[in-house]
GROMACS .gro file of C-alpha atoms in nm:
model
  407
    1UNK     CA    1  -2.770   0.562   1.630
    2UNK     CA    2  -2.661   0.834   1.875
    3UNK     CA    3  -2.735   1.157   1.797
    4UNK     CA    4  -2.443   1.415   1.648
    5UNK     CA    5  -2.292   1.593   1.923
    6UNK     CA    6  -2.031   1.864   1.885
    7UNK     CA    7  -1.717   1.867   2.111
    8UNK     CA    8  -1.354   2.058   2.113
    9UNK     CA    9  -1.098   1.792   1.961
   10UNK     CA   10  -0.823   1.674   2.277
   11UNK     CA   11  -0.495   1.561   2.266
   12UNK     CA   12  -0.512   1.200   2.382
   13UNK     CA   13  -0.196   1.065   2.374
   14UNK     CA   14   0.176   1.159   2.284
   15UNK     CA   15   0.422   0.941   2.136
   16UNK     CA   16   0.780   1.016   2.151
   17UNK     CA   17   1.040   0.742   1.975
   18UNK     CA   18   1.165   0.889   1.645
   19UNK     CA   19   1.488   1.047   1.611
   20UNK     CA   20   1.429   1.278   1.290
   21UNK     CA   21   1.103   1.373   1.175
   22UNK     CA   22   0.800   1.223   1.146
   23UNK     CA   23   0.666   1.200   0.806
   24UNK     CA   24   0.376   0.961   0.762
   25UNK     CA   25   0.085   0.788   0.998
   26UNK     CA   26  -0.188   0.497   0.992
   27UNK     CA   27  -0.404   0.326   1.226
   28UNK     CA   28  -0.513  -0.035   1.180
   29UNK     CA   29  -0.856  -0.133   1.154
   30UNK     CA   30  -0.911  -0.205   1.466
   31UNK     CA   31  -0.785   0.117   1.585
   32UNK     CA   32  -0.522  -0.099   1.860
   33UNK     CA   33  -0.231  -0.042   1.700
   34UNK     CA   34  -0.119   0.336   1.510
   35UNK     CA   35   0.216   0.301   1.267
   36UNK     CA   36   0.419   0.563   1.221
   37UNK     CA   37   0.727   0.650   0.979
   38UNK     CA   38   1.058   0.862   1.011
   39UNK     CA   39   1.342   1.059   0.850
   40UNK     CA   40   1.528   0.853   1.096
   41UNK     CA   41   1.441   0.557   0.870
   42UNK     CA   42   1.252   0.380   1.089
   43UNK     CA   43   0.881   0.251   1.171
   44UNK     CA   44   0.739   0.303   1.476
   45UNK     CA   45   0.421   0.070   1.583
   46UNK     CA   46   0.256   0.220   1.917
   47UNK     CA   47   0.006   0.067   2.132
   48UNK     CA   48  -0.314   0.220   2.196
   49UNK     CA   49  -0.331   0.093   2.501
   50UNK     CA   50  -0.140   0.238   2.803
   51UNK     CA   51   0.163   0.111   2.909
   52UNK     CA   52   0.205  -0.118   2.580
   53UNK     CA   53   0.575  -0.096   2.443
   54UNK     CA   54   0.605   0.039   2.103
   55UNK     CA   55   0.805  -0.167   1.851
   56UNK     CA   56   1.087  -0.050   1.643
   57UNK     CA   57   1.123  -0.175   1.287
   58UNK     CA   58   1.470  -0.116   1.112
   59UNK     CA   59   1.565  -0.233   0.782
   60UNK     CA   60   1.486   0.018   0.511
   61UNK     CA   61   1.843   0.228   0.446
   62UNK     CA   62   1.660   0.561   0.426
   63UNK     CA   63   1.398   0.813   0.515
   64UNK     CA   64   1.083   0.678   0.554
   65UNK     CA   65   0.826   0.825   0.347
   66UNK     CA   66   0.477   0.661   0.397
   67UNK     CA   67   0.284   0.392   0.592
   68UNK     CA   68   0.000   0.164   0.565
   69UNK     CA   69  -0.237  -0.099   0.730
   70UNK     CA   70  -0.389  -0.356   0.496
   71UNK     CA   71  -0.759  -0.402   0.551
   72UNK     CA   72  -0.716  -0.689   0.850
   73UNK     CA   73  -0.429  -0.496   1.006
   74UNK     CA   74  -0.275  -0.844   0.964
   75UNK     CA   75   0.047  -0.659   0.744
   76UNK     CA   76   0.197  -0.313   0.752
   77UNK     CA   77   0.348  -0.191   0.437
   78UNK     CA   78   0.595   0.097   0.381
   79UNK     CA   79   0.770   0.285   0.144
   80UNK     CA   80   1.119   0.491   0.166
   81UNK     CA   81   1.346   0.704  -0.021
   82UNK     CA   82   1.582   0.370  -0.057
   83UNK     CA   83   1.361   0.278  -0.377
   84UNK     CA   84   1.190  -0.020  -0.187
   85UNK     CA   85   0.847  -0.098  -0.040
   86UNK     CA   86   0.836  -0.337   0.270
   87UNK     CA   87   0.556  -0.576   0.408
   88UNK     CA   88   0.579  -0.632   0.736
   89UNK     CA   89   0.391  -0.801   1.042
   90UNK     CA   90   0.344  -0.560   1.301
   91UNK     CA   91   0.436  -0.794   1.543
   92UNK     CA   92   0.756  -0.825   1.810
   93UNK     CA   93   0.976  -1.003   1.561
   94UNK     CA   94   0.929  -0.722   1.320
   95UNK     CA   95   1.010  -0.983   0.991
   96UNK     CA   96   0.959  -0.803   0.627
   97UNK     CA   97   0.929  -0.867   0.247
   98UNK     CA   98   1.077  -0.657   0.005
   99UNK     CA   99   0.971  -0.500  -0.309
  100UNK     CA  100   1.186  -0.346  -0.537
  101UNK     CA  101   0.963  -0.130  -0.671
  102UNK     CA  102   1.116   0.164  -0.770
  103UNK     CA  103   1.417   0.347  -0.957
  104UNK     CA  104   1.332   0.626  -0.726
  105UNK     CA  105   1.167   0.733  -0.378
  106UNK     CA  106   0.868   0.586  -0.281
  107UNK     CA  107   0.649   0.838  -0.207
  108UNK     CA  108   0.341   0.641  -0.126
  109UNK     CA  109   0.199   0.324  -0.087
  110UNK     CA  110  -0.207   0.233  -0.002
  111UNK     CA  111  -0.383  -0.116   0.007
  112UNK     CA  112  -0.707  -0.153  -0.248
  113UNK     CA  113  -1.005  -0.206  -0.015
  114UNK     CA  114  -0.973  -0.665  -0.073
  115UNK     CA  115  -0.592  -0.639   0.061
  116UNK     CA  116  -0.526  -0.803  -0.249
  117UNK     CA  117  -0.339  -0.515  -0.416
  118UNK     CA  118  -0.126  -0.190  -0.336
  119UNK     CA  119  -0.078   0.099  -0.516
  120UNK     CA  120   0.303   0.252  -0.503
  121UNK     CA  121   0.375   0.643  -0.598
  122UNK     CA  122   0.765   0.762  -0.717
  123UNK     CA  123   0.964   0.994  -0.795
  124UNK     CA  124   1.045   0.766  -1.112
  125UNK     CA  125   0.742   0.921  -1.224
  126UNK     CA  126   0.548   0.566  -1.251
  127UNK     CA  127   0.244   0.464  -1.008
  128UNK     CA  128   0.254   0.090  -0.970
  129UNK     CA  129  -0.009  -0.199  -0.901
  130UNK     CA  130   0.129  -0.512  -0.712
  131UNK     CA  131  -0.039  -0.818  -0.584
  132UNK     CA  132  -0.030  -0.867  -0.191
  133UNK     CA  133  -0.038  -1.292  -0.150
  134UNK     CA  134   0.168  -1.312  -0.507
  135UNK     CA  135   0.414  -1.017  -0.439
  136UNK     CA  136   0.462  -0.964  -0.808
  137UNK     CA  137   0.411  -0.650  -1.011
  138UNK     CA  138   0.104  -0.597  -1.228
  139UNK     CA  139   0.132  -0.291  -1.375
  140UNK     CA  140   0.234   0.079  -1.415
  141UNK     CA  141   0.055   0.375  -1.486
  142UNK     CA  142   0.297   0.636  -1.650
  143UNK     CA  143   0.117   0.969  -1.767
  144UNK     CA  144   0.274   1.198  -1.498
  145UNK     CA  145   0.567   1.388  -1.599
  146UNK     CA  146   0.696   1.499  -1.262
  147UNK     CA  147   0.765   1.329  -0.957
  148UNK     CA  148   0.433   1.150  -0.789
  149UNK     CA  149   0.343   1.204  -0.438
  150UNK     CA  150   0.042   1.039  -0.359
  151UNK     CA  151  -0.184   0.712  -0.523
  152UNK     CA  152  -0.484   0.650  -0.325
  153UNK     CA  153  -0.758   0.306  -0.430
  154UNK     CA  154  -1.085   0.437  -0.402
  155UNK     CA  155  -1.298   0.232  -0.135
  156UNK     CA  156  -1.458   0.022  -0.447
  157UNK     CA  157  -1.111  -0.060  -0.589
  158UNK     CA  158  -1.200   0.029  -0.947
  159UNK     CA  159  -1.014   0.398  -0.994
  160UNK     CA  160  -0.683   0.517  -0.889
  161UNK     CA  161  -0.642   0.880  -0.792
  162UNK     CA  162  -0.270   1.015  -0.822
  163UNK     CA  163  -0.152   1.373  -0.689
  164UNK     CA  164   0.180   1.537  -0.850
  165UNK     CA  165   0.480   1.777  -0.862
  166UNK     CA  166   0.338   1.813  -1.256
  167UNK     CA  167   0.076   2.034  -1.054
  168UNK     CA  168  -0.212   1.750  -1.161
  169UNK     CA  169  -0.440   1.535  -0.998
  170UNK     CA  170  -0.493   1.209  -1.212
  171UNK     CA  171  -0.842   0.959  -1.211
  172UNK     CA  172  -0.713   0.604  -1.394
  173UNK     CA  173  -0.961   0.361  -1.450
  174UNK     CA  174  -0.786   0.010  -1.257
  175UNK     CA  175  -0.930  -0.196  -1.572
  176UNK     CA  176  -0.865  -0.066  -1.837
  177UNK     CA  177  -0.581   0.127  -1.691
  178UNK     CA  178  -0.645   0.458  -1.910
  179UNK     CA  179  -0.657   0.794  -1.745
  180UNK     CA  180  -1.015   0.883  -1.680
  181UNK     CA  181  -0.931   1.261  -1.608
  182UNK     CA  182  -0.676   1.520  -1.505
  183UNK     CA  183  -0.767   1.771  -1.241
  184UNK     CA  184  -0.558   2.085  -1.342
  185UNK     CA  185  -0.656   2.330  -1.074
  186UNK     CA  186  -0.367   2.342  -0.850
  187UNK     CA  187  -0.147   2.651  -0.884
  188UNK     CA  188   0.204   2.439  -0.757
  189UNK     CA  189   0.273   2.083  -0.663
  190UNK     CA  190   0.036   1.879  -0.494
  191UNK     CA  191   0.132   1.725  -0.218
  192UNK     CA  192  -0.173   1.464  -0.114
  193UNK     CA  193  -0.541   1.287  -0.254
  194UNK     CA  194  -0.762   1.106  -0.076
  195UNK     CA  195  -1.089   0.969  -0.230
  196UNK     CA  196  -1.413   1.052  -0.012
  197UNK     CA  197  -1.547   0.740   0.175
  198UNK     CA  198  -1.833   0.765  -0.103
  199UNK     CA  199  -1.618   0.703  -0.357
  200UNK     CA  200  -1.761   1.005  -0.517
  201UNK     CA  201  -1.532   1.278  -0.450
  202UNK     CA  202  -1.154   1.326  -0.408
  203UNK     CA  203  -0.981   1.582  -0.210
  204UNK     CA  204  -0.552   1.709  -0.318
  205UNK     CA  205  -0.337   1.937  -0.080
  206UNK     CA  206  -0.143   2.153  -0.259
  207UNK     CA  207   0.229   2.349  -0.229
  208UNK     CA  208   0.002   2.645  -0.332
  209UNK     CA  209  -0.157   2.661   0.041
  210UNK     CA  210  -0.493   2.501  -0.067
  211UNK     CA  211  -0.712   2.184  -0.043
  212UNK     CA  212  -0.965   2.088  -0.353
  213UNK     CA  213  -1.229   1.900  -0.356
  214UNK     CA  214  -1.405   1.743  -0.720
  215UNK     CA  215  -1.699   1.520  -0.789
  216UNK     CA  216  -1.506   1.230  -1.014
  217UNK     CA  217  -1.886   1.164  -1.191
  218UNK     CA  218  -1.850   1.477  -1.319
  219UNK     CA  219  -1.511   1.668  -1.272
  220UNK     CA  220  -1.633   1.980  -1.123
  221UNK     CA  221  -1.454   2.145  -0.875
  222UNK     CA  222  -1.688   2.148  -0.589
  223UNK     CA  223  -1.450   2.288  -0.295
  224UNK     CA  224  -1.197   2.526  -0.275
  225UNK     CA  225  -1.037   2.595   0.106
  226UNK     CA  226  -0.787   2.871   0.150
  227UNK     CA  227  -0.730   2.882   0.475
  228UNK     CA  228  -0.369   2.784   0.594
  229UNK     CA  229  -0.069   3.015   0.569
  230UNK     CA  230   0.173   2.769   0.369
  231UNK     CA  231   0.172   2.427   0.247
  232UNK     CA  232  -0.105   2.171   0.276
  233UNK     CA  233   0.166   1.854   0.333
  234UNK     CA  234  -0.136   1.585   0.432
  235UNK     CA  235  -0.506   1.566   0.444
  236UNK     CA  236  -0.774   1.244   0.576
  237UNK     CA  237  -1.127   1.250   0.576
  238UNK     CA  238  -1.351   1.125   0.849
  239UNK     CA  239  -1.515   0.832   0.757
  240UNK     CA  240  -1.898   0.966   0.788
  241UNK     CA  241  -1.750   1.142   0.525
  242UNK     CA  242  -1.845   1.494   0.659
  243UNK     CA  243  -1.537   1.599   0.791
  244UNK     CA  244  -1.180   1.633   0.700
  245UNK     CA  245  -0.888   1.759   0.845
  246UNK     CA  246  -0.517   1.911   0.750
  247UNK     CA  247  -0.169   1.908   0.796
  248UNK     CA  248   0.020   2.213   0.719
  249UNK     CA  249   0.370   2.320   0.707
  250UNK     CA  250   0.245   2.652   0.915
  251UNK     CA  251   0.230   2.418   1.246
  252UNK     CA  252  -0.139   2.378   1.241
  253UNK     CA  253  -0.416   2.134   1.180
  254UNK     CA  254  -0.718   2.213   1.053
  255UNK     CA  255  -1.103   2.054   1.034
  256UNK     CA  256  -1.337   2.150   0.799
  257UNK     CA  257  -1.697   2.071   0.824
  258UNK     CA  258  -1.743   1.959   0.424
  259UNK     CA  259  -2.169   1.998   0.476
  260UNK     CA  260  -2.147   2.342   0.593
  261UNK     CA  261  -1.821   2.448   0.395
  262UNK     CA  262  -1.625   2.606   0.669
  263UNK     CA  263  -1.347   2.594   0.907
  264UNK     CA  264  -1.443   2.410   1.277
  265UNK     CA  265  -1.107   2.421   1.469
  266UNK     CA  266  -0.746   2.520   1.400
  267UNK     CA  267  -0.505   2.289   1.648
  268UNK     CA  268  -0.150   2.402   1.724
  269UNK     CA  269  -0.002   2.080   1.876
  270UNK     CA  270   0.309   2.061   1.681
  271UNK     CA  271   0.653   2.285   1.688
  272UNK     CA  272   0.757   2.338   1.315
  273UNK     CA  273   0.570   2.212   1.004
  274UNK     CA  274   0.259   1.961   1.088
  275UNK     CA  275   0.365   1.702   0.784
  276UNK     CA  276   0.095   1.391   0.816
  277UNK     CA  277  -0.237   1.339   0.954
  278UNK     CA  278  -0.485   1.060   0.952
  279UNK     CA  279  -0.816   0.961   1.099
  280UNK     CA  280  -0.864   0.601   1.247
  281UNK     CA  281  -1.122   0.389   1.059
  282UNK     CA  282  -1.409   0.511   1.281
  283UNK     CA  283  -1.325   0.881   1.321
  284UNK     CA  284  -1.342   0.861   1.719
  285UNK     CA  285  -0.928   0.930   1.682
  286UNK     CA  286  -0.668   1.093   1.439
  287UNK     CA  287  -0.333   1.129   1.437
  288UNK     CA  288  -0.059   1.378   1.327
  289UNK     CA  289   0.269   1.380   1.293
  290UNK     CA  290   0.547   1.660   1.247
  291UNK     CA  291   0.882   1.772   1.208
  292UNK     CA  292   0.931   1.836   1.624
  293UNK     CA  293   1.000   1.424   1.602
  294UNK     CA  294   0.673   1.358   1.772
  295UNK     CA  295   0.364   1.158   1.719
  296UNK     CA  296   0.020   1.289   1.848
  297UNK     CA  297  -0.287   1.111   1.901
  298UNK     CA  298  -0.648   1.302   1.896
  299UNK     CA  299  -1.001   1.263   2.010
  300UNK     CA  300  -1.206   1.356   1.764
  301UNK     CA  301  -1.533   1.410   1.970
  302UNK     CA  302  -1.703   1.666   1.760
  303UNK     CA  303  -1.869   1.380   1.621
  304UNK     CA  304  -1.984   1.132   1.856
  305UNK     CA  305  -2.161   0.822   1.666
  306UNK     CA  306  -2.270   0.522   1.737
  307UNK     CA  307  -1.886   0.341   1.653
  308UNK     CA  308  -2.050   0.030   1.655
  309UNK     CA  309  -2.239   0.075   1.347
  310UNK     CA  310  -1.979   0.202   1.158
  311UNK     CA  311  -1.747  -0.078   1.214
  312UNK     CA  312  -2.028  -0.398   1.151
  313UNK     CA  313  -1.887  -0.260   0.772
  314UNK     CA  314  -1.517  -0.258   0.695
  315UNK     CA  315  -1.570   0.065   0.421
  316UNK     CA  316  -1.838   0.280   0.521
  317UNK     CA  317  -2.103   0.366   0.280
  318UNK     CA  318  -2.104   0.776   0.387
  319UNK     CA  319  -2.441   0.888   0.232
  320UNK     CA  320  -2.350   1.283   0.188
  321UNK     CA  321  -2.635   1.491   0.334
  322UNK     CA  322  -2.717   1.720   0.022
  323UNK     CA  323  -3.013   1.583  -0.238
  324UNK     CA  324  -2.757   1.551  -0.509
  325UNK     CA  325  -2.603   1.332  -0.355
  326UNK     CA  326  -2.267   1.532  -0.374
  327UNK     CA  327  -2.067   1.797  -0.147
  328UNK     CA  328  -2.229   2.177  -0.191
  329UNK     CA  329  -2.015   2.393  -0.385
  330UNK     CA  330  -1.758   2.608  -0.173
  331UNK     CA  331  -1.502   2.891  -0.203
  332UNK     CA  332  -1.378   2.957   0.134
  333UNK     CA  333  -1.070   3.202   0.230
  334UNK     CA  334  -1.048   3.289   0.623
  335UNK     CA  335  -0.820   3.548   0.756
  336UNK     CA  336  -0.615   3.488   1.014
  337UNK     CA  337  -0.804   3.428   1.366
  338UNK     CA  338  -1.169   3.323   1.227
  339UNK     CA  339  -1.296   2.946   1.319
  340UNK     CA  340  -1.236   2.755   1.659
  341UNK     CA  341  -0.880   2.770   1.786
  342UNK     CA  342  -0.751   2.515   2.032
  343UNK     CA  343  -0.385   2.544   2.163
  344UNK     CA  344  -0.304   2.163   2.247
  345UNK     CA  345  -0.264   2.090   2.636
  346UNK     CA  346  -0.108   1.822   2.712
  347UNK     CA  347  -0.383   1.653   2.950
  348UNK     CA  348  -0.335   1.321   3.130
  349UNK     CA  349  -0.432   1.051   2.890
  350UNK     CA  350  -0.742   0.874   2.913
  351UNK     CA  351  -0.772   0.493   2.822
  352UNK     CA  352  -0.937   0.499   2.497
  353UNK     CA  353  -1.265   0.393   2.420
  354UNK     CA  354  -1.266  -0.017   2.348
  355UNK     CA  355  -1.410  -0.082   2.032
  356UNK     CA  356  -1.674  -0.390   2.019
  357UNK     CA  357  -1.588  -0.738   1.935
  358UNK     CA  358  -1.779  -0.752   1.641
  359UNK     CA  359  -1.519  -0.615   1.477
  360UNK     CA  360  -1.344  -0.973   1.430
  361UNK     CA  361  -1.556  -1.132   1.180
  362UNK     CA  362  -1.418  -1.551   1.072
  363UNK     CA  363  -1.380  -1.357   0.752
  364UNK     CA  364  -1.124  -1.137   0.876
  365UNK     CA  365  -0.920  -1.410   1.087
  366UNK     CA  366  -0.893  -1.616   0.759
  367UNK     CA  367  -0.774  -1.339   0.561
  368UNK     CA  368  -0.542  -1.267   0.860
  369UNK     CA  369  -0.398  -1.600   0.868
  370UNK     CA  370  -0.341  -1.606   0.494
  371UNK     CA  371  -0.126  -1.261   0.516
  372UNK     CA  372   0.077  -1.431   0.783
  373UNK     CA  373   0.186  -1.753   0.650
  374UNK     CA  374   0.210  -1.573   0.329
  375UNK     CA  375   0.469  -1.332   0.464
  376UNK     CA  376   0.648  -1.668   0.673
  377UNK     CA  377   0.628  -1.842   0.320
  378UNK     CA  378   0.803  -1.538   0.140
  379UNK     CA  379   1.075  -1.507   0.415
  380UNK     CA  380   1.130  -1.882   0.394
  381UNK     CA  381   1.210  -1.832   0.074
  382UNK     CA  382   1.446  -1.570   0.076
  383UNK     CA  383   1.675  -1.778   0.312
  384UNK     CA  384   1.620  -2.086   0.130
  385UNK     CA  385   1.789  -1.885  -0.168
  386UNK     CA  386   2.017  -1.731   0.021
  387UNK     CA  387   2.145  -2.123   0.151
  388UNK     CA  388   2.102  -2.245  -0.202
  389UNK     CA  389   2.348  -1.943  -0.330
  390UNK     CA  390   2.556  -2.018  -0.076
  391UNK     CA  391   2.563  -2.401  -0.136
  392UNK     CA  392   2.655  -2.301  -0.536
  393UNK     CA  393   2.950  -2.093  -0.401
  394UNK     CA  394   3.102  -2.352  -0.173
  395UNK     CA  395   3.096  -2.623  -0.498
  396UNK     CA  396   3.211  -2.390  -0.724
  397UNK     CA  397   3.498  -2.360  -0.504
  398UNK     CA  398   3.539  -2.675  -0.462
  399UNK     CA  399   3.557  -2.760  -0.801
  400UNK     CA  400   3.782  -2.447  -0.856
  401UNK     CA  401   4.026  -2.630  -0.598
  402UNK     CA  402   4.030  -2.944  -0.768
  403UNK     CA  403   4.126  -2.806  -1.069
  404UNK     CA  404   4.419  -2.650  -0.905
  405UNK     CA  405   4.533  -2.949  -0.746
  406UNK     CA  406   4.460  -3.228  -1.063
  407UNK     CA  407   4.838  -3.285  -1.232
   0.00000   0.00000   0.00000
């Protein structure tokens, strides 16, 4: 494996399509494709590569609120402020399933690690489990007593981490469906939680300017970051598990090195609040989004690895450097000014790095498949019903008619 190799971040790409904010991002496994989601209530799916048309997906009646690839990258799901969650396949025809899922916005929606189940996060107040090939509800988790912004899997599939307007963080056990812990810490709504690629930590964003960071073995609070001037709207950790950066309604990003405990670089690329951010399943890229309508695509480089390795598995294992086998302990405040700044220049974009071909395992194609003719199934379906309904109307008409016209 290539040695570690620090590097400025650089703005790789630019993608300009959305008519209203943007408010949520996700690559696909494979890193070719990078969804994106609106207040202009559409999905955007751009091409990494150059000269690729992007593809427009309408059909939810309302802001788009969040945005995710399943494991093969085979379906795209999405949740909006019009109560619903939608399955698509990010392909040209743009076809979708939908969930009713809510009696509220959907705040959030994130495939379990198999792509056999989603998670869903409302303002109802519920967080909700939902099979992918059955589309059928499973069950709801209901302890929060505020609206719910975030519900992340962690990369095992066995807890559920939830982040609130009730100023909590939440740790359910999937099985037995009981709250494991609440993580009180946060001094106003929290905005965002991620689970670290170990699986042994989670990280929130909070209203209250700050990111935390707690070891779910043992609940501590293990980080504490202070360092942007309002509120934390997004976070994503890089998948060696080292690294994580921020989106922030005071324009900026930020990455913080998690094995040293302090801030790397502060990027101003976006006009007005920086609202979503998200690393691609290797690191090598991440992406942010922001109220300025615009979609931004980085190069990580300050941490060059051997990609190839990372992606022979789909979750990376992320051994954390310290003996413990957990994040040191960290209390970190910077004033304005201190850590790496990088203004964003727009350079000429590069082609980005191909990633190898052993990234499409038989495994992956058959699981593929399946989530297309699944979706093709479901959509058959619906119009069959839709004829069928329509078939029941006609006779009852008929016979409505006859009626009328008997002596």
């Amino acid at each position: 494996m290539a040695s570690p190799c620090l590097e400025d971040p650089s703005l790789e790409r630019h993608f300009k399509g959305h008519r209203d904010a943007v408010t949520c991002v996700d690559f696909s496994f494979n890193t070719k494709q990078l969804a994106s989601g609106s207040m202009d209530s559409c999905l955007m799916v751009w091409h990494m590569k150059p000269q690729s048309r992007a593809y427009r997906f309408a059909g939810h009646k309302d802001v788009v609120t969040c945005v995710n690839f399943s494991p093969s990258g085979h379906l795209l799901a999405s949740g909006s402020r019009d109560k619903t969650v939608r399955i698509w396949v990010p392909n040209i025809k743009g076809e979708s399933t939908v969930f009713r899922a809510h009696t509220a916005t959907v705040r959030s929606v994130h495939f379990c690690s198999d792509g056999q189940s989603f998670v869903t996060a409302s303002d109802d107040k519920t967080i909700k489990v939902w099979s992918t090939h059955r589309q059928k509800f499973l069950f709801s988790l209901s302890q929060h007593i505020n609206w719910v912004r975030c519900a992340k899997f962690s990369p095992d599939g066995r807890l559920i981490v939830s982040a609130s307007d009730d100023k909590t963080v939440k740790l359910w056990d999937k099985t037995s469906r009981e709250c494991v812990h609440s993580y009180c810490e946060h001094g106003g709504f929290v905005t965002y939680v991620d689970f670290h690629p170990s699986g042994t930590c989670v990280a929130a964003a909070g209203m209250d300017n700050t990111v935390k960071v707690w070891d779910v073995r043992t609940h501590r609070l293990l980080q504490h970051y202070q360092l942007h001037s309002a509120a934390v709207n997004a976070l994503s950790f890089h998948p060696s598990g080292n690294y994580l950066v921020t989106a922030s309604s005071d324009s900026t990003l930020k990455i913080l090195d998690l094995m040293e405990g302090r801030l790397l670089y502060t990027l101003h690329g976006h006009q007005g609040p920086a609202t979503t951010v998200a690393f691609s399943r290797t690191g090598e890229y991440f992406a942010s989004g922001g109220s300025d309508e615009q979609v931004m695509v980085w190069k990580s480089n300050f941490d060059v690895i051997d990609y190839g390795e990372v992606l022979r598995v789909q979750r990376p294992p992320a051994t954390l450097a310290s003996s413990s086998g957990t994040l040191p302990e960290v209390d970190f405040g910077v004033p304005p000014g201190r850590g790496r700044s990088q203004e964003s220049m727009q350079s000429q974009p590069q082609e980005p790095v191909s990633m190898p071909q052993t990234l499409t395992s038989t495994l992956e194609h058959i699981v593929g498949q399946l989530d297309v003719l699944t979706q093709t199934v479901s959509i058959l379906e619906q119009r069959l019903t839709l004829t069928e309904d329509k078939l029941k109307q006609c006779l009852e008409n008929q016979q409505l008619i006859m009626q009328r016209t008997t002596p």
